[in-house]
């Protein structure tokens, strides 16, 4: 039997609004983020949802909770796991992105953000993020 995978990004977080590197920093949603989460439920209203997975970060969990509440879905099996957390930006976390570009150089910050196998200081490269998330997907979500 085949199912449908629905991916939803969390609503705007406080650090998104402040243009800061967030990574694993556990920041909450803004009012706009709450509105975005609730609004996304309109797009999902005709989709059957029988299980949900989310990261350990409250912005993702709150987005999921808001969507489920808007849809009137209760008693759903929800699995939370840090393997689904977004990329860890290490030492860049908390820094404003423009200020980080001034401090380290715009080109260097772009290398850290967009290179496949180069990580920011004390953080994860995209490759490392995939090595963390893909096995979880294959072993827990895909089956």
PDB file of C-alpha atoms in Angstrom:
ATOM      1  CA  UNK A   1       0.000   0.000   0.000  1.00  0.00           C
ATOM      2  CA  UNK A   2       1.294   3.424  -0.902  1.00  0.00           C
ATOM      3  CA  UNK A   3       0.737   6.597   1.032  1.00  0.00           C
ATOM      4  CA  UNK A   4       1.309  10.242   0.388  1.00  0.00           C
ATOM      5  CA  UNK A   5       4.137  12.119   2.072  1.00  0.00           C
ATOM      6  CA  UNK A   6       3.264  15.692   2.998  1.00  0.00           C
ATOM      7  CA  UNK A   7       6.131  17.968   4.004  1.00  0.00           C
ATOM      8  CA  UNK A   8       5.423  21.218   5.838  1.00  0.00           C
ATOM      9  CA  UNK A   9       8.018  23.730   6.949  1.00  0.00           C
ATOM     10  CA  UNK A  10       7.425  25.432  10.279  1.00  0.00           C
ATOM     11  CA  UNK A  11       5.877  28.887  10.325  1.00  0.00           C
ATOM     12  CA  UNK A  12       8.018  31.983  10.736  1.00  0.00           C
ATOM     13  CA  UNK A  13      10.073  31.827  13.921  1.00  0.00           C
ATOM     14  CA  UNK A  14      11.335  34.690  16.048  1.00  0.00           C
ATOM     15  CA  UNK A  15      14.824  34.164  14.626  1.00  0.00           C
ATOM     16  CA  UNK A  16      13.487  34.087  11.046  1.00  0.00           C
ATOM     17  CA  UNK A  17      11.907  37.467  11.724  1.00  0.00           C
ATOM     18  CA  UNK A  18      15.189  38.781  13.172  1.00  0.00           C
ATOM     19  CA  UNK A  19      17.210  37.279  10.272  1.00  0.00           C
ATOM     20  CA  UNK A  20      19.283  35.175  12.666  1.00  0.00           C
ATOM     21  CA  UNK A  21      20.835  31.759  12.187  1.00  0.00           C
ATOM     22  CA  UNK A  22      18.580  29.386  14.074  1.00  0.00           C
ATOM     23  CA  UNK A  23      19.678  25.793  13.609  1.00  0.00           C
ATOM     24  CA  UNK A  24      18.858  23.793  16.739  1.00  0.00           C
ATOM     25  CA  UNK A  25      18.088  26.873  18.849  1.00  0.00           C
ATOM     26  CA  UNK A  26      14.609  26.211  20.209  1.00  0.00           C
ATOM     27  CA  UNK A  27      12.816  29.456  19.380  1.00  0.00           C
ATOM     28  CA  UNK A  28       9.077  29.967  19.128  1.00  0.00           C
ATOM     29  CA  UNK A  29       6.835  31.058  16.281  1.00  0.00           C
ATOM     30  CA  UNK A  30       5.914  34.688  15.657  1.00  0.00           C
ATOM     31  CA  UNK A  31       2.303  35.790  15.220  1.00  0.00           C
ATOM     32  CA  UNK A  32       2.935  35.600  11.476  1.00  0.00           C
ATOM     33  CA  UNK A  33       4.254  32.048  11.926  1.00  0.00           C
ATOM     34  CA  UNK A  34       1.105  31.075  13.813  1.00  0.00           C
ATOM     35  CA  UNK A  35      -1.005  32.546  11.001  1.00  0.00           C
ATOM     36  CA  UNK A  36       1.088  30.690   8.395  1.00  0.00           C
ATOM     37  CA  UNK A  37       0.638  27.384  10.217  1.00  0.00           C
ATOM     38  CA  UNK A  38      -3.113  27.825  10.553  1.00  0.00           C
ATOM     39  CA  UNK A  39      -3.394  28.929   6.919  1.00  0.00           C
ATOM     40  CA  UNK A  40      -1.512  25.873   5.689  1.00  0.00           C
ATOM     41  CA  UNK A  41      -4.274  23.707   7.110  1.00  0.00           C
ATOM     42  CA  UNK A  42      -6.519  24.994   4.304  1.00  0.00           C
ATOM     43  CA  UNK A  43      -4.206  23.339   1.788  1.00  0.00           C
ATOM     44  CA  UNK A  44      -4.320  20.088   3.721  1.00  0.00           C
ATOM     45  CA  UNK A  45      -8.036  19.972   4.474  1.00  0.00           C
ATOM     46  CA  UNK A  46      -8.787  17.318   1.846  1.00  0.00           C
ATOM     47  CA  UNK A  47      -5.737  15.164   2.609  1.00  0.00           C
ATOM     48  CA  UNK A  48      -6.129  12.174   4.912  1.00  0.00           C
ATOM     49  CA  UNK A  49      -3.520  12.323   7.675  1.00  0.00           C
ATOM     50  CA  UNK A  50      -2.972   9.229   9.786  1.00  0.00           C
ATOM     51  CA  UNK A  51       0.511   9.733  11.234  1.00  0.00           C
ATOM     52  CA  UNK A  52       2.839  12.674  11.764  1.00  0.00           C
ATOM     53  CA  UNK A  53       6.564  13.105  12.328  1.00  0.00           C
ATOM     54  CA  UNK A  54       8.227  16.247  13.627  1.00  0.00           C
ATOM     55  CA  UNK A  55      11.564  17.431  14.916  1.00  0.00           C
ATOM     56  CA  UNK A  56      12.277  18.041  18.592  1.00  0.00           C
ATOM     57  CA  UNK A  57      12.089  21.800  18.018  1.00  0.00           C
ATOM     58  CA  UNK A  58       9.064  23.630  19.382  1.00  0.00           C
ATOM     59  CA  UNK A  59       8.578  25.747  16.249  1.00  0.00           C
ATOM     60  CA  UNK A  60       7.988  22.563  14.230  1.00  0.00           C
ATOM     61  CA  UNK A  61       5.878  20.932  16.937  1.00  0.00           C
ATOM     62  CA  UNK A  62       3.750  24.036  17.378  1.00  0.00           C
ATOM     63  CA  UNK A  63       3.248  24.298  13.607  1.00  0.00           C
ATOM     64  CA  UNK A  64       2.044  20.691  13.562  1.00  0.00           C
ATOM     65  CA  UNK A  65      -0.233  21.227  16.570  1.00  0.00           C
ATOM     66  CA  UNK A  66      -1.791  24.330  15.008  1.00  0.00           C
ATOM     67  CA  UNK A  67      -2.443  22.513  11.731  1.00  0.00           C
ATOM     68  CA  UNK A  68      -3.992  19.500  13.455  1.00  0.00           C
ATOM     69  CA  UNK A  69      -6.170  21.719  15.657  1.00  0.00           C
ATOM     70  CA  UNK A  70      -7.398  23.667  12.625  1.00  0.00           C
ATOM     71  CA  UNK A  71      -8.227  20.386  10.894  1.00  0.00           C
ATOM     72  CA  UNK A  72      -9.955  19.018  13.988  1.00  0.00           C
ATOM     73  CA  UNK A  73      -7.618  16.020  14.099  1.00  0.00           C
ATOM     74  CA  UNK A  74      -7.157  14.505  17.554  1.00  0.00           C
ATOM     75  CA  UNK A  75      -5.460  11.369  18.851  1.00  0.00           C
ATOM     76  CA  UNK A  76      -3.041  11.220  15.929  1.00  0.00           C
ATOM     77  CA  UNK A  77       0.160   9.222  16.280  1.00  0.00           C
ATOM     78  CA  UNK A  78       2.942  11.843  16.432  1.00  0.00           C
ATOM     79  CA  UNK A  79       6.615  10.891  16.529  1.00  0.00           C
ATOM     80  CA  UNK A  80       9.163  13.511  17.612  1.00  0.00           C
ATOM     81  CA  UNK A  81      12.825  12.913  16.881  1.00  0.00           C
ATOM     82  CA  UNK A  82      15.934  15.074  16.764  1.00  0.00           C
ATOM     83  CA  UNK A  83      17.021  13.270  13.599  1.00  0.00           C
ATOM     84  CA  UNK A  84      14.425  15.512  11.928  1.00  0.00           C
ATOM     85  CA  UNK A  85      15.832  18.733  13.398  1.00  0.00           C
ATOM     86  CA  UNK A  86      16.999  21.225  10.848  1.00  0.00           C
ATOM     87  CA  UNK A  87      20.655  21.795  10.096  1.00  0.00           C
ATOM     88  CA  UNK A  88      22.857  22.756  13.039  1.00  0.00           C
ATOM     89  CA  UNK A  89      24.596  26.041  12.237  1.00  0.00           C
ATOM     90  CA  UNK A  90      27.007  25.692  15.167  1.00  0.00           C
ATOM     91  CA  UNK A  91      28.785  28.921  16.116  1.00  0.00           C
ATOM     92  CA  UNK A  92      26.644  30.915  13.697  1.00  0.00           C
ATOM     93  CA  UNK A  93      23.499  30.270  15.771  1.00  0.00           C
ATOM     94  CA  UNK A  94      22.120  33.472  17.340  1.00  0.00           C
ATOM     95  CA  UNK A  95      24.044  35.688  14.917  1.00  0.00           C
ATOM     96  CA  UNK A  96      22.266  38.039  12.552  1.00  0.00           C
ATOM     97  CA  UNK A  97      22.999  36.882   8.998  1.00  0.00           C
ATOM     98  CA  UNK A  98      24.127  40.325   7.817  1.00  0.00           C
ATOM     99  CA  UNK A  99      26.399  40.730  10.845  1.00  0.00           C
ATOM    100  CA  UNK A 100      27.863  37.261  10.273  1.00  0.00           C
ATOM    101  CA  UNK A 101      28.617  38.253   6.659  1.00  0.00           C
ATOM    102  CA  UNK A 102      30.420  41.365   7.921  1.00  0.00           C
ATOM    103  CA  UNK A 103      32.340  39.373  10.538  1.00  0.00           C
ATOM    104  CA  UNK A 104      33.404  36.381   8.401  1.00  0.00           C
ATOM    105  CA  UNK A 105      32.943  37.753   4.890  1.00  0.00           C
ATOM    106  CA  UNK A 106      29.885  37.323   2.708  1.00  0.00           C
ATOM    107  CA  UNK A 107      31.600  34.722   0.520  1.00  0.00           C
ATOM    108  CA  UNK A 108      32.668  32.586   3.496  1.00  0.00           C
ATOM    109  CA  UNK A 109      29.165  32.599   4.963  1.00  0.00           C
ATOM    110  CA  UNK A 110      27.769  31.561   1.570  1.00  0.00           C
ATOM    111  CA  UNK A 111      30.292  28.711   1.418  1.00  0.00           C
ATOM    112  CA  UNK A 112      29.171  27.502   4.849  1.00  0.00           C
ATOM    113  CA  UNK A 113      25.502  27.792   3.924  1.00  0.00           C
ATOM    114  CA  UNK A 114      25.530  26.327   0.411  1.00  0.00           C
ATOM    115  CA  UNK A 115      28.490  23.940   0.135  1.00  0.00           C
ATOM    116  CA  UNK A 116      27.626  20.283   0.352  1.00  0.00           C
ATOM    117  CA  UNK A 117      30.497  19.150   2.561  1.00  0.00           C
ATOM    118  CA  UNK A 118      31.822  22.290   4.265  1.00  0.00           C
ATOM    119  CA  UNK A 119      30.318  23.011   7.666  1.00  0.00           C
ATOM    120  CA  UNK A 120      30.148  26.258   9.626  1.00  0.00           C
ATOM    121  CA  UNK A 121      32.311  26.292  12.778  1.00  0.00           C
ATOM    122  CA  UNK A 122      31.010  23.665  15.234  1.00  0.00           C
ATOM    123  CA  UNK A 123      28.036  22.988  12.944  1.00  0.00           C
ATOM    124  CA  UNK A 124      26.792  20.574  10.297  1.00  0.00           C
ATOM    125  CA  UNK A 125      27.467  20.558   6.582  1.00  0.00           C
ATOM    126  CA  UNK A 126      24.593  19.687   4.269  1.00  0.00           C
ATOM    127  CA  UNK A 127      26.232  16.272   3.876  1.00  0.00           C
ATOM    128  CA  UNK A 128      26.202  15.729   7.646  1.00  0.00           C
ATOM    129  CA  UNK A 129      22.563  16.815   7.796  1.00  0.00           C
ATOM    130  CA  UNK A 130      21.655  14.281   5.110  1.00  0.00           C
ATOM    131  CA  UNK A 131      23.624  11.569   6.919  1.00  0.00           C
ATOM    132  CA  UNK A 132      21.485  12.273   9.988  1.00  0.00           C
ATOM    133  CA  UNK A 133      18.072  12.674   8.365  1.00  0.00           C
ATOM    134  CA  UNK A 134      18.000  10.218   5.447  1.00  0.00           C
ATOM    135  CA  UNK A 135      18.547   7.024   7.498  1.00  0.00           C
ATOM    136  CA  UNK A 136      15.736   8.093   9.820  1.00  0.00           C
ATOM    137  CA  UNK A 137      13.479   8.677   6.834  1.00  0.00           C
ATOM    138  CA  UNK A 138      14.345   5.317   5.289  1.00  0.00           C
ATOM    139  CA  UNK A 139      13.958   3.367   8.538  1.00  0.00           C
ATOM    140  CA  UNK A 140      11.035   5.113  10.255  1.00  0.00           C
ATOM    141  CA  UNK A 141       8.993   7.172   7.788  1.00  0.00           C
ATOM    142  CA  UNK A 142       9.273   5.334   4.481  1.00  0.00           C
ATOM    143  CA  UNK A 143       8.153   1.854   5.665  1.00  0.00           C
TER     144      UNK A 143
END
